[in-house]
PDB file of C-alpha atoms and ligand atoms in Angstrom:
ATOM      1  CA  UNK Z 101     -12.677 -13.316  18.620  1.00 88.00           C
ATOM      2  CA  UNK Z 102     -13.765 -11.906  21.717  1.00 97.00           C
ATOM      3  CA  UNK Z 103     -14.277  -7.904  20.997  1.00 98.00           C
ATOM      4  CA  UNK Z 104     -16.415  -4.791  22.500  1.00 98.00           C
ATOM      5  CA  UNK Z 105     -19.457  -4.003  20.296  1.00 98.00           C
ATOM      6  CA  UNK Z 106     -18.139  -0.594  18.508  1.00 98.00           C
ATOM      7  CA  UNK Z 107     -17.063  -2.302  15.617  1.00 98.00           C
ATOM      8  CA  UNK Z 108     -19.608  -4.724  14.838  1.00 98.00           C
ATOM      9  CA  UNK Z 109     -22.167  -2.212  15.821  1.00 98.00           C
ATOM     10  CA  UNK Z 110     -21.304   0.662  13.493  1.00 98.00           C
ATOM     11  CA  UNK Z 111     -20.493  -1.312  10.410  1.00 98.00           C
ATOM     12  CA  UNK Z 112     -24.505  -3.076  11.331  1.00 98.00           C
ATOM     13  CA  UNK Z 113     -25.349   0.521  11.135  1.00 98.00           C
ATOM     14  CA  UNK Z 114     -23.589   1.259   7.903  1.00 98.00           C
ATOM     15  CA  UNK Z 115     -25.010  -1.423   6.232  1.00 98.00           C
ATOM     16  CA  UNK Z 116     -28.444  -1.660   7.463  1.00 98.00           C
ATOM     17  CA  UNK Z 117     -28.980  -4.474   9.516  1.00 98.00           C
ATOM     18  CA  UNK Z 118     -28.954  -5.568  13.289  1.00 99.00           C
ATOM     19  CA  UNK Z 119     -26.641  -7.516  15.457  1.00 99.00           C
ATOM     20  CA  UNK Z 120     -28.529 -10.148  17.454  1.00 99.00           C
ATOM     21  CA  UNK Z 121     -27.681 -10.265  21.396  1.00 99.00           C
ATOM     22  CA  UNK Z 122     -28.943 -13.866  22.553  1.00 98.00           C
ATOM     23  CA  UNK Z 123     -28.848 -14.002  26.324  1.00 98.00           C
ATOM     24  CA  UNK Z 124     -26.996 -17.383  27.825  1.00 98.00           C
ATOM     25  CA  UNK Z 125     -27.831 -19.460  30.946  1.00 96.00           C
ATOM     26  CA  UNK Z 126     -25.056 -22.029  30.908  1.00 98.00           C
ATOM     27  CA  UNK Z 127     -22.595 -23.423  29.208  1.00 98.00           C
ATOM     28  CA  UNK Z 128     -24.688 -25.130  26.227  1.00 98.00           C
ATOM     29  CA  UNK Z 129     -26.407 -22.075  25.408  1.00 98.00           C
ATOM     30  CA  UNK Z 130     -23.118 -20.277  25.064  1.00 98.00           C
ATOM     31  CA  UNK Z 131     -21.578 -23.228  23.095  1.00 98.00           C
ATOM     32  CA  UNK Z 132     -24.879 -23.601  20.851  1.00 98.00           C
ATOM     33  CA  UNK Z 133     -25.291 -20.000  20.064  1.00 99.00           C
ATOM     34  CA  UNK Z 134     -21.694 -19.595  19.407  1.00 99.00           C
ATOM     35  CA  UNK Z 135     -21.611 -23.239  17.074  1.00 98.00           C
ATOM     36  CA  UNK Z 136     -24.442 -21.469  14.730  1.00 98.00           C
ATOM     37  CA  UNK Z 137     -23.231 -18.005  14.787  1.00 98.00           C
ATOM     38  CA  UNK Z 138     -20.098 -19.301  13.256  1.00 98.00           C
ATOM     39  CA  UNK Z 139     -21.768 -21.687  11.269  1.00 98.00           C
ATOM     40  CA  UNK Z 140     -23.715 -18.378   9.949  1.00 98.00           C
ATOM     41  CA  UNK Z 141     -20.821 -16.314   9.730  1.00 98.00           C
ATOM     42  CA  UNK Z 142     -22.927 -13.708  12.117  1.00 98.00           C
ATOM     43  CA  UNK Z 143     -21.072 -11.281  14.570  1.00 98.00           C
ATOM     44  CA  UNK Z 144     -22.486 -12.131  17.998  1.00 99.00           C
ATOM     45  CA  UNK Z 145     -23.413 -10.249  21.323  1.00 99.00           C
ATOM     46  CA  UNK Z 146     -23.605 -13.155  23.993  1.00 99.00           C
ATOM     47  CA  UNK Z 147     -25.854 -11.248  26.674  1.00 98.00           C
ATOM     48  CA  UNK Z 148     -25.437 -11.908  30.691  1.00 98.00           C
ATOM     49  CA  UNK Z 149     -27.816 -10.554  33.134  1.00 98.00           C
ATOM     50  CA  UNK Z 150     -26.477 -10.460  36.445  1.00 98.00           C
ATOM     51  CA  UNK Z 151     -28.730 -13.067  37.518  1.00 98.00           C
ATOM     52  CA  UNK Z 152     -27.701 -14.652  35.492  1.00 98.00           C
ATOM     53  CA  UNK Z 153     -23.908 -14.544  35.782  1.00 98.00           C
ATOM     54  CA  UNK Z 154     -24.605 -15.291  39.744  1.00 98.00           C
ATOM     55  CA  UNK Z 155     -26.179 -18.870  38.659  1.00 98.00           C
ATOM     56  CA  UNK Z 156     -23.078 -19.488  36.547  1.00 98.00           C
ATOM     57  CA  UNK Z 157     -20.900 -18.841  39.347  1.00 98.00           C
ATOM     58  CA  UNK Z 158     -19.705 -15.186  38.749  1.00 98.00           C
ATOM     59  CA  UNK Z 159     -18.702 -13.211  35.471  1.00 98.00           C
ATOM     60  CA  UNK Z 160     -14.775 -14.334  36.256  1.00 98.00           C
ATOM     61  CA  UNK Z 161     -16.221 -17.913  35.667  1.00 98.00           C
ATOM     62  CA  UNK Z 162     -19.196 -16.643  32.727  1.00 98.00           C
ATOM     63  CA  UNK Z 163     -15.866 -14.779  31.025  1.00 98.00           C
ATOM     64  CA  UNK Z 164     -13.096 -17.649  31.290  1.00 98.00           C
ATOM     65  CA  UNK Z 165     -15.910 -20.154  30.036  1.00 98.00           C
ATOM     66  CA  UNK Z 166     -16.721 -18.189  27.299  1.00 98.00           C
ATOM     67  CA  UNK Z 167     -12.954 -17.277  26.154  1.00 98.00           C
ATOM     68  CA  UNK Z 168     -12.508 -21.072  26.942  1.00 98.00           C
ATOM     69  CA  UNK Z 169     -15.398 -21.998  24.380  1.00 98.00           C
ATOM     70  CA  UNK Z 170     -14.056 -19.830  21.365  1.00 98.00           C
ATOM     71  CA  UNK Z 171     -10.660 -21.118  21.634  1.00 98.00           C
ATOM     72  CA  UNK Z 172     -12.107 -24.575  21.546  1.00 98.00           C
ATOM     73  CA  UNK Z 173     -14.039 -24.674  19.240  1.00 98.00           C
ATOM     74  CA  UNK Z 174     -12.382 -22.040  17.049  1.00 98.00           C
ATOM     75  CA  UNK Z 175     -14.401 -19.422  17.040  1.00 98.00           C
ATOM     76  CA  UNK Z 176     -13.441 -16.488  14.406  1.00 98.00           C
ATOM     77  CA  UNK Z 177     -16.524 -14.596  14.407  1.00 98.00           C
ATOM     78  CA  UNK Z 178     -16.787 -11.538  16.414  1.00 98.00           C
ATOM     79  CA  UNK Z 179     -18.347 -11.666  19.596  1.00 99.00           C
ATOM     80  CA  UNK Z 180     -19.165  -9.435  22.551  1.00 99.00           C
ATOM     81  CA  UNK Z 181     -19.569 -10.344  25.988  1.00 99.00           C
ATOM     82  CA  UNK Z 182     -22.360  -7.918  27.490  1.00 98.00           C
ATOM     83  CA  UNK Z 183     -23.816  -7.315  30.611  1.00 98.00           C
ATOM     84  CA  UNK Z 184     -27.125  -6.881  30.069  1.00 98.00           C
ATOM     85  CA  UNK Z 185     -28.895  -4.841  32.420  1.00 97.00           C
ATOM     86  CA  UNK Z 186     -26.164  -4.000  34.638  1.00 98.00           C
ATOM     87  CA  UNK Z 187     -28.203  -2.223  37.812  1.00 98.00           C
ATOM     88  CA  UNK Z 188     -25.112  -0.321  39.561  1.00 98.00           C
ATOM     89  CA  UNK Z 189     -21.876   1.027  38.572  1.00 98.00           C
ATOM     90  CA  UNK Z 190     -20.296  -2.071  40.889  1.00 98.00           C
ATOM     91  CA  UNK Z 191     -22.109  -4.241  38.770  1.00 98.00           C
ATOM     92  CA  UNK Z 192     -20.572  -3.211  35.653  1.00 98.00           C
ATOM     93  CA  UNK Z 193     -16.965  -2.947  37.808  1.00 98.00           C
ATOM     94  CA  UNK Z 194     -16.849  -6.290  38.763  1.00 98.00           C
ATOM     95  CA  UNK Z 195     -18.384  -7.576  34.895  1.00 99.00           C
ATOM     96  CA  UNK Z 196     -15.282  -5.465  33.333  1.00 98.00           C
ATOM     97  CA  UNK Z 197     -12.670  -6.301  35.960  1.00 98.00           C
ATOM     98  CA  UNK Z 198     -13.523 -10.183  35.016  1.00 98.00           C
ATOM     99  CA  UNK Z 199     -13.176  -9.508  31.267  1.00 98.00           C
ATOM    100  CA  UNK Z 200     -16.289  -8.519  29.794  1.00 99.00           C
ATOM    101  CA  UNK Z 201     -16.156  -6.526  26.482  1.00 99.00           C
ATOM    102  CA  UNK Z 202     -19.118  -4.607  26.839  1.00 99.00           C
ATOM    103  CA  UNK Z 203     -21.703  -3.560  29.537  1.00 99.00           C
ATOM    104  CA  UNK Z 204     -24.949  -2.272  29.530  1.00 98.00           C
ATOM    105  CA  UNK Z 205     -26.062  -0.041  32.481  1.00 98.00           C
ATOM    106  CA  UNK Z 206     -29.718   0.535  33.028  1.00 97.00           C
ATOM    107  CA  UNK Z 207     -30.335   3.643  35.693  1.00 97.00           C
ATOM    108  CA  UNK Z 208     -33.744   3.944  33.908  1.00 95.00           C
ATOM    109  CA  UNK Z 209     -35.584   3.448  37.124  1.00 94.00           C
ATOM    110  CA  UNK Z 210     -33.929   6.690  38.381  1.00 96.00           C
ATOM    111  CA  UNK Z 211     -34.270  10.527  37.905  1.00 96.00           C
ATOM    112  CA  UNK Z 212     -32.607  12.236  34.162  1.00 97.00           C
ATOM    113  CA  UNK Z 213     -29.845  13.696  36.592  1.00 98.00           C
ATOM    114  CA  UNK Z 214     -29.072  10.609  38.406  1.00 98.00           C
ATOM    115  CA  UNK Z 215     -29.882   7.760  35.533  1.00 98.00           C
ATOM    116  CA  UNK Z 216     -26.706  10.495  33.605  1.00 98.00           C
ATOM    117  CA  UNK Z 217     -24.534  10.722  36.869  1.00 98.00           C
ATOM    118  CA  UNK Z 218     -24.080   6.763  37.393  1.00 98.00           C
ATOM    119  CA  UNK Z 219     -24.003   6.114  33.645  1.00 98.00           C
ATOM    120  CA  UNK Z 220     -20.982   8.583  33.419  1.00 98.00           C
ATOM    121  CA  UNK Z 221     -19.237   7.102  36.128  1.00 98.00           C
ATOM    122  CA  UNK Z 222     -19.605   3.975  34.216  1.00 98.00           C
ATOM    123  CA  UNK Z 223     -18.288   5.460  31.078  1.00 98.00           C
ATOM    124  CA  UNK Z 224     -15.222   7.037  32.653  1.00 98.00           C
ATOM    125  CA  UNK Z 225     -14.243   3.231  33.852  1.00 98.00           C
ATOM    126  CA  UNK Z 226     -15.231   1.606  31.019  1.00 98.00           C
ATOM    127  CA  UNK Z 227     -13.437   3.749  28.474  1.00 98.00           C
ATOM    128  CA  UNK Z 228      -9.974   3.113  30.325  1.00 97.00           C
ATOM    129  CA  UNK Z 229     -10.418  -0.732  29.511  1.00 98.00           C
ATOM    130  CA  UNK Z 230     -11.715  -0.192  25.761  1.00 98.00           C
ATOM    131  CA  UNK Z 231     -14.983  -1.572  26.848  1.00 98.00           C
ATOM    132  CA  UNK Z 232     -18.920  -0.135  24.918  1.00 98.00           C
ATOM    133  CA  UNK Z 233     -21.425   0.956  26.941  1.00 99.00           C
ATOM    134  CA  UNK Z 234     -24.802   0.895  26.576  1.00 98.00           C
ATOM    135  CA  UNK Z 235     -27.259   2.960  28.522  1.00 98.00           C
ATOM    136  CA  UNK Z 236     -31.174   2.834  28.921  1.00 97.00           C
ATOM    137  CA  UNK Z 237     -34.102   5.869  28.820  1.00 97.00           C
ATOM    138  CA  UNK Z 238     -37.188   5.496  29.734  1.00 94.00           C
ATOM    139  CA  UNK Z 239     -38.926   2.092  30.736  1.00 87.00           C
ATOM    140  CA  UNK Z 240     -38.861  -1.068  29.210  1.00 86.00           C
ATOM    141  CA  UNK Z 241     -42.282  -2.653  30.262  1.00 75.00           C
ATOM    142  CA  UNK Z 242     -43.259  -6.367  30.968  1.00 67.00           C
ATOM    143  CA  UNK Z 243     -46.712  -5.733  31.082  1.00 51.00           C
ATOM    144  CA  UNK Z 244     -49.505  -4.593  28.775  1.00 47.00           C
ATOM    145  CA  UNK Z 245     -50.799  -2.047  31.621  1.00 48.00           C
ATOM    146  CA  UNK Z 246     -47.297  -0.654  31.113  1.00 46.00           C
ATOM    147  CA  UNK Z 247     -46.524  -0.589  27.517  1.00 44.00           C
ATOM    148  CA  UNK Z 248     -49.902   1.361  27.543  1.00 46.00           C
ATOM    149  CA  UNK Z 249     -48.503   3.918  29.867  1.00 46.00           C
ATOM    150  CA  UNK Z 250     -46.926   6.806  28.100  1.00 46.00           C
ATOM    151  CA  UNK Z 251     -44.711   7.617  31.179  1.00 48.00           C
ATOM    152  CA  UNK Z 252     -42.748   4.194  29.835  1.00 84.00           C
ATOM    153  CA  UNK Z 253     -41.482   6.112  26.055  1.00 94.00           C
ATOM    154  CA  UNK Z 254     -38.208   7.723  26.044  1.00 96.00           C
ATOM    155  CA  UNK Z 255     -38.325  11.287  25.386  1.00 96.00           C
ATOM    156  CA  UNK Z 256     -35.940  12.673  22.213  1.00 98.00           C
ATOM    157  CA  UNK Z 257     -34.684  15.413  24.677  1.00 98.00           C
ATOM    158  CA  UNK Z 258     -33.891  12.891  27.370  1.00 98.00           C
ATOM    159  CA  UNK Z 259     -32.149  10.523  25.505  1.00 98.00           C
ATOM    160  CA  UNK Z 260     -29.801  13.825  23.883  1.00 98.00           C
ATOM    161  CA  UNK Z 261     -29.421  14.676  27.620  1.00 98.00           C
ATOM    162  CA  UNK Z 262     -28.150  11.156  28.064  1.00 98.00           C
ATOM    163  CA  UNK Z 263     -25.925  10.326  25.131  1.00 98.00           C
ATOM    164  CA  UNK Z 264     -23.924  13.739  24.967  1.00 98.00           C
ATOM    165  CA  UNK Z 265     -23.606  14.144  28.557  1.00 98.00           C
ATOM    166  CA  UNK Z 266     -22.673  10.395  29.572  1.00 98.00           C
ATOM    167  CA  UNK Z 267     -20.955  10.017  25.918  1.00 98.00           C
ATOM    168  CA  UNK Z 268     -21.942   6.507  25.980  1.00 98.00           C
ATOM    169  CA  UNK Z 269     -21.372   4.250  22.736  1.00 98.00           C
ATOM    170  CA  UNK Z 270     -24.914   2.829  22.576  1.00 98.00           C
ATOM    171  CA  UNK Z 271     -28.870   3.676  23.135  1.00 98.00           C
ATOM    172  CA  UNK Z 272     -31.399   1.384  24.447  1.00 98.00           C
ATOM    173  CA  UNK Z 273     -34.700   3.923  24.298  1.00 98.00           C
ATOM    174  CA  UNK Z 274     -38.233   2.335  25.689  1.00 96.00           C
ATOM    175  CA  UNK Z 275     -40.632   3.061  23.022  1.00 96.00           C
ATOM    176  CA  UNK Z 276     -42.640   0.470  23.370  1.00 94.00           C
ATOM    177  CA  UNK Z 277     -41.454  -2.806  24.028  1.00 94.00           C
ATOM    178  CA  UNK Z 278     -41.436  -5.160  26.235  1.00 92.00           C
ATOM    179  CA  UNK Z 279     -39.665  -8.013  28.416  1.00 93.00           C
ATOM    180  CA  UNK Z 280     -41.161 -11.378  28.245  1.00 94.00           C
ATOM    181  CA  UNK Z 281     -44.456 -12.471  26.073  1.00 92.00           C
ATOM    182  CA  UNK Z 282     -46.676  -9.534  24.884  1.00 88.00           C
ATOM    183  CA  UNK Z 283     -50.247  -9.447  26.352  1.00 84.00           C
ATOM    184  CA  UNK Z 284     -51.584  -7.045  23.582  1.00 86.00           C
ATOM    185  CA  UNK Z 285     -50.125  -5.860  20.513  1.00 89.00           C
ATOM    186  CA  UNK Z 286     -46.945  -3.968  20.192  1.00 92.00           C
ATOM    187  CA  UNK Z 287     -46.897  -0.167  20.196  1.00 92.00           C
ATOM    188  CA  UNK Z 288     -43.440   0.634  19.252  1.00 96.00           C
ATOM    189  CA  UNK Z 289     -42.929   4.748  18.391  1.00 96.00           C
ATOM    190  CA  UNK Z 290     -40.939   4.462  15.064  1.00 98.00           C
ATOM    191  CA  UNK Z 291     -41.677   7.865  14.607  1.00 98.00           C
ATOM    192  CA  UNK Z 292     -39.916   8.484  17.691  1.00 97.00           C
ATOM    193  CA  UNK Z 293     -37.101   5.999  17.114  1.00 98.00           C
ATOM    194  CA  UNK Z 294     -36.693   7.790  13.862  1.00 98.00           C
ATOM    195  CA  UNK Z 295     -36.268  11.378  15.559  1.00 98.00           C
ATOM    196  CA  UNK Z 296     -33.575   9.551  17.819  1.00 98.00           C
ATOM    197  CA  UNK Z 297     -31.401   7.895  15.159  1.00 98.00           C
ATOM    198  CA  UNK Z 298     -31.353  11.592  13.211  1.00 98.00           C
ATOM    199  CA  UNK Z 299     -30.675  13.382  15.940  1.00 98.00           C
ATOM    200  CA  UNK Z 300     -28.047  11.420  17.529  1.00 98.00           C
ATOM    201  CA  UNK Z 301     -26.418   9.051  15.393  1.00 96.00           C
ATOM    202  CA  UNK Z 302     -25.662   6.239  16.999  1.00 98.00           C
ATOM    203  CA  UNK Z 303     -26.433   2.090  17.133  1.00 98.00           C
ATOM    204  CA  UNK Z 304     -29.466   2.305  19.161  1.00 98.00           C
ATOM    205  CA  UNK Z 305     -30.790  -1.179  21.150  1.00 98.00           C
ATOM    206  CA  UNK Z 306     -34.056  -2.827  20.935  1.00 98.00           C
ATOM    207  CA  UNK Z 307     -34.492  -4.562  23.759  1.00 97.00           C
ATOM    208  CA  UNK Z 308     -37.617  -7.370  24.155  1.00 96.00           C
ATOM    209  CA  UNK Z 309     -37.233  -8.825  20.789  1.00 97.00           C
ATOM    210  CA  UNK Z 310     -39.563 -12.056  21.572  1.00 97.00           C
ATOM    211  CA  UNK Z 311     -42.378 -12.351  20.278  1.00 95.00           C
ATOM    212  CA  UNK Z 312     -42.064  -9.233  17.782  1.00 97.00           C
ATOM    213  CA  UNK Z 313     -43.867 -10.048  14.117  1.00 97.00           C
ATOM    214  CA  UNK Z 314     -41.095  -9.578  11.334  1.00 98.00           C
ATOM    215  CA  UNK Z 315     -42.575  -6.783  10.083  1.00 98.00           C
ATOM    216  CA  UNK Z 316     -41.359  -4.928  13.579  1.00 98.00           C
ATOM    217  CA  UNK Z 317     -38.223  -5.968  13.365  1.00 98.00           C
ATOM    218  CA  UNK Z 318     -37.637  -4.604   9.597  1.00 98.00           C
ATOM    219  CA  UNK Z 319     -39.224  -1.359  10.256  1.00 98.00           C
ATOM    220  CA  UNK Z 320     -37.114  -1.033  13.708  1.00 98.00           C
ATOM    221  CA  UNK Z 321     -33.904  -2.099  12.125  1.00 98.00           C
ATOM    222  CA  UNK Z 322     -34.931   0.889   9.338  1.00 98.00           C
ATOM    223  CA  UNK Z 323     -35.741   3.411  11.891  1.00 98.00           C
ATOM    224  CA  UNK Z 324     -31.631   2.555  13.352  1.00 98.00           C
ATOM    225  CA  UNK Z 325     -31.873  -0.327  15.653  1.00 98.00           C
ATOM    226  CA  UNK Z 326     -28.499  -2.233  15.369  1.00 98.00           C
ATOM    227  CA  UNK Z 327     -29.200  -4.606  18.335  1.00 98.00           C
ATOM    228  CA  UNK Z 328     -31.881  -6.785  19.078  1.00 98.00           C
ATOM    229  CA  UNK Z 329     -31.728  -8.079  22.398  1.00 98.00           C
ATOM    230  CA  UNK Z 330     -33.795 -11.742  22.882  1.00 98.00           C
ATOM    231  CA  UNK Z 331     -34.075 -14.406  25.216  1.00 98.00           C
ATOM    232  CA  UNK Z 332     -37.561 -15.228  26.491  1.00 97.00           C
ATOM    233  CA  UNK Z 333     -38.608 -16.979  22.490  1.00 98.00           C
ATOM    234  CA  UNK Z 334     -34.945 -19.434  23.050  1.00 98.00           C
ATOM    235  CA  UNK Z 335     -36.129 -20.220  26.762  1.00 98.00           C
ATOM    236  CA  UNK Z 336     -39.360 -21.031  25.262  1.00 98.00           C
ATOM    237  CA  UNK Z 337     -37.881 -23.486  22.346  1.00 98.00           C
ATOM    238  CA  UNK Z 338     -35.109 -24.546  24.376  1.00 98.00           C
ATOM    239  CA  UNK Z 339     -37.710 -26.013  27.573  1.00 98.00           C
ATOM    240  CA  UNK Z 340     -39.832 -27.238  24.558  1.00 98.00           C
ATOM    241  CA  UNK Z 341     -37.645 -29.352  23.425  1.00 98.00           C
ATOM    242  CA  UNK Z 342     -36.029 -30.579  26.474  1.00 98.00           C
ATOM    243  CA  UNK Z 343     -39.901 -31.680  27.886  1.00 98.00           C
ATOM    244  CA  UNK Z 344     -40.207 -33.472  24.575  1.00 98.00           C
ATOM    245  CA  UNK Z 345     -37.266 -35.429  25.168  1.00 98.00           C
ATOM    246  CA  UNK Z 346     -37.824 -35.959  28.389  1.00 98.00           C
ATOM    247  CA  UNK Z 347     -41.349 -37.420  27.683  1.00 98.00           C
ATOM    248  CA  UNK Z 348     -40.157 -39.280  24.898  1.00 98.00           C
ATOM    249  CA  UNK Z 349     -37.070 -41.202  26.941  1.00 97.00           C
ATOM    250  CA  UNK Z 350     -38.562 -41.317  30.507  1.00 95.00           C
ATOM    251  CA  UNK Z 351     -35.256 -43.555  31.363  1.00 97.00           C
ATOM    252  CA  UNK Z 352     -32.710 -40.697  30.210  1.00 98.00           C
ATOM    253  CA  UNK Z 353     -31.151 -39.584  32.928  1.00 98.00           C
ATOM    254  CA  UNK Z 354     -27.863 -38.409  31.804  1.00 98.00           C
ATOM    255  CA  UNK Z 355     -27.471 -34.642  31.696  1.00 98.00           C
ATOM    256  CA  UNK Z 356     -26.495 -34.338  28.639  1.00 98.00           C
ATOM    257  CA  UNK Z 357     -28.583 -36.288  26.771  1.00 98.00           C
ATOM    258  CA  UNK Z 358     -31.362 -33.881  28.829  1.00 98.00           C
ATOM    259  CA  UNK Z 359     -30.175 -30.601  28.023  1.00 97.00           C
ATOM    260  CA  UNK Z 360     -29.363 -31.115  24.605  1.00 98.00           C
ATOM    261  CA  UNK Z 361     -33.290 -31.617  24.321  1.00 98.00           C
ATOM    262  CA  UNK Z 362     -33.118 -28.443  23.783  1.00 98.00           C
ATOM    263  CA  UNK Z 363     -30.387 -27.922  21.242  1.00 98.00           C
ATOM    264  CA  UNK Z 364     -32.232 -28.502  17.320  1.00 98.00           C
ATOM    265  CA  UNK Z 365     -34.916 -26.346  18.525  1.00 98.00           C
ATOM    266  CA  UNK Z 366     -33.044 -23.825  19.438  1.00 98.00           C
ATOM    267  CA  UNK Z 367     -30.363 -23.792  17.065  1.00 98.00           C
ATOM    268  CA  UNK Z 368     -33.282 -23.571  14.562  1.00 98.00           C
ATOM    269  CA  UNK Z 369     -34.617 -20.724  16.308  1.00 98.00           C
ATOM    270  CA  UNK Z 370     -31.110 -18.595  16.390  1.00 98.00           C
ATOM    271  CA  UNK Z 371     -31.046 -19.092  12.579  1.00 98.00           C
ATOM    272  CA  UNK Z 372     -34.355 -17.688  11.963  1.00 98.00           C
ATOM    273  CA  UNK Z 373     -33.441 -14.378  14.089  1.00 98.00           C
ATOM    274  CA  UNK Z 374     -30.379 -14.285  12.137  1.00 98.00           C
ATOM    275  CA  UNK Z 375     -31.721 -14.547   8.773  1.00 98.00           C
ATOM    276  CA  UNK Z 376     -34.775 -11.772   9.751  1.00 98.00           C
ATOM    277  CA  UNK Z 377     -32.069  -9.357  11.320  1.00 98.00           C
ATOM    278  CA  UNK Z 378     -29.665  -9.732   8.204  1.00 98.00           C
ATOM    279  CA  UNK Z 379     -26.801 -10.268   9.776  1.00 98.00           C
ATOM    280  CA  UNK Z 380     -25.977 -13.723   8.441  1.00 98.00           C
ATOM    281  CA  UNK Z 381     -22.231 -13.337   6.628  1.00 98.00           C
ATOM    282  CA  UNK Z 382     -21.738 -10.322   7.855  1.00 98.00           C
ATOM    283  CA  UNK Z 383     -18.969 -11.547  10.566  1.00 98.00           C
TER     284      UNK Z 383
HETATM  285  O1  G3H V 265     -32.301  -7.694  27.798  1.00 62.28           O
HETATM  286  C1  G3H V 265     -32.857  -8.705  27.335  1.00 62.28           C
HETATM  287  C2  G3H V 265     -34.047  -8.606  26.563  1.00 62.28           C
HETATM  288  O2  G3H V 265     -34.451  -7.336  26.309  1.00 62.28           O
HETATM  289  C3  G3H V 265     -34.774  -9.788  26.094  1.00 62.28           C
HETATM  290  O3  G3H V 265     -36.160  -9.587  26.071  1.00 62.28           O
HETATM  291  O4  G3H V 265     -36.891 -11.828  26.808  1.00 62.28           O
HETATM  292  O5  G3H V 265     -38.465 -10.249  25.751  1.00 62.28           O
HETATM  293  O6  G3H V 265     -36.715 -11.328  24.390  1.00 62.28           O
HETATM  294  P1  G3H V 265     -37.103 -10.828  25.731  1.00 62.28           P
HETATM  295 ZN1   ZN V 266     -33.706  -6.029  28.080  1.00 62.28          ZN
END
């Protein structure tokens, strides 16, 4: 059942563990992450960056697909349909307008006073359509030169600036981690996360998930994460398999037989995540 992520974020909250949000490309992604989450009996956060939603066609066509796919296959878990990343408030307008339940908007790259002005707008539209909102502080990094950078970790004052002023549902603070493969080793500020999860009680988001060792992903989830967003690590199994297929059959040709390469490995992988974030039968 298509739903925003309030519910399924404060009951992972409640009972320790995190929701996983599993960006989709296409069509079979959506289909195969939705086949194991049910399978799993895991809530689910289907996560669409606007890039990605243009390559799809639009988020009218990403949201009727993906409404289309849980009525087909009867779908009962819960899942969210998320813009990730959402750059403007337009961006988040059009993603709502075309049905999504939830939408992330990332100001991060502006100033306290505007990243809370354009976030707030967002809010005040969302909240008229029952749709969560997740903001961002700070700066996510993709490379190690950043992650190094202390001007990339959320500050505990920023981040109370943020939630009570834009009253948004969720928190997606930068303390560390990063988009894409790390280069070094991760140096995520549970110490900080901690502060943040006291002080302001709510579902905070962990965004770059790939490539973080377990023991990361416990600690984080202890320290209040309730989200883990991840894509790169299915990309990587996903094109893994497909090349394997492709050099195994080098007559295939039809497109289905090619994609689904791509399916057992990553099927296997969206299992794993489930399992280490605990959210398996928790739908
Ligand atoms: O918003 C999406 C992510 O934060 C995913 O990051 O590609 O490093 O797993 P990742
Ligand atoms: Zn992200």
């Amino acid at each position: 059942m298509l739903e925003n992520m309030c519910k399924m974020l404060d009951k992972a909250k409640k009972e320790g563990y995190a929701v996983p949000h599993l960006n989709i490309n296409n069509l079979e992604w959506a289909k195969y992450i939705l086949e194991v989450c049910e399978q799993q009996h895991s809530p689910i956060i289907l996560g669409v960056s606007e890039g990605a939603a243009k390559y799809m066609g639009g988020y009218n066509t990403v949201a009727m697909m993906v409404k289309g796919l849980i009525k087909d296959l009867s779908i009962n878990i819960p899942v969210a349909l998320h813009l990730d990343h959402g750059s403007t408030f337009e961006a988040c307008r059009k993603a709502i307008d075309a049905g999504f339940t939830s939408v992330m908007i990332d100001a991060s790259r502006f100033s306290l006073e505007e990243n809370i002005e354009i976030t707030k707008k967002v809010v005040k539209y969302a909240k008229k359509k029952r749709v969560s909102v997740e903001a961002e502080i700070g700066h996510i990094g993709g490379t190690e030169d950043e992650i190094s950078a202390d001007i990339g970790y959320a500050k505990l004052e920023d981040c109370i600036a943020l939630v009570k002023n834009a009253k948004i549902d969720f928190l997606a603070p930068a303390l560390g981690s990063v988009h894409g493969l790390y280069k070094g080793e991760p140096k995520i500020d549970f110490e900080r996360m901690k502060q943040i999860k006291d002080e302001l009680n709510i579902p905070l988001v962990l965004h770059g998930g790939t490539g973080l060792p377990d023991e990361i992903i416990k600690k984080s989830i202890e320290c209040g994460i309730c989200k883990i967003n991840i894509n790169t690590e299915l990309q990587i199994e996903w094109a893994a398999g497909v090349r394997k297929k492709v050099a195994d059959d080098q007559n295939v040709y039809d497109p289905r037989k090619i994609i689904s390469g791509g399916e057992d490995r990553m099927k296997d992988a969206i299992v794993t995540k489930i399992n280490l974030l605990g959210s398996a039968n928790k739908a």
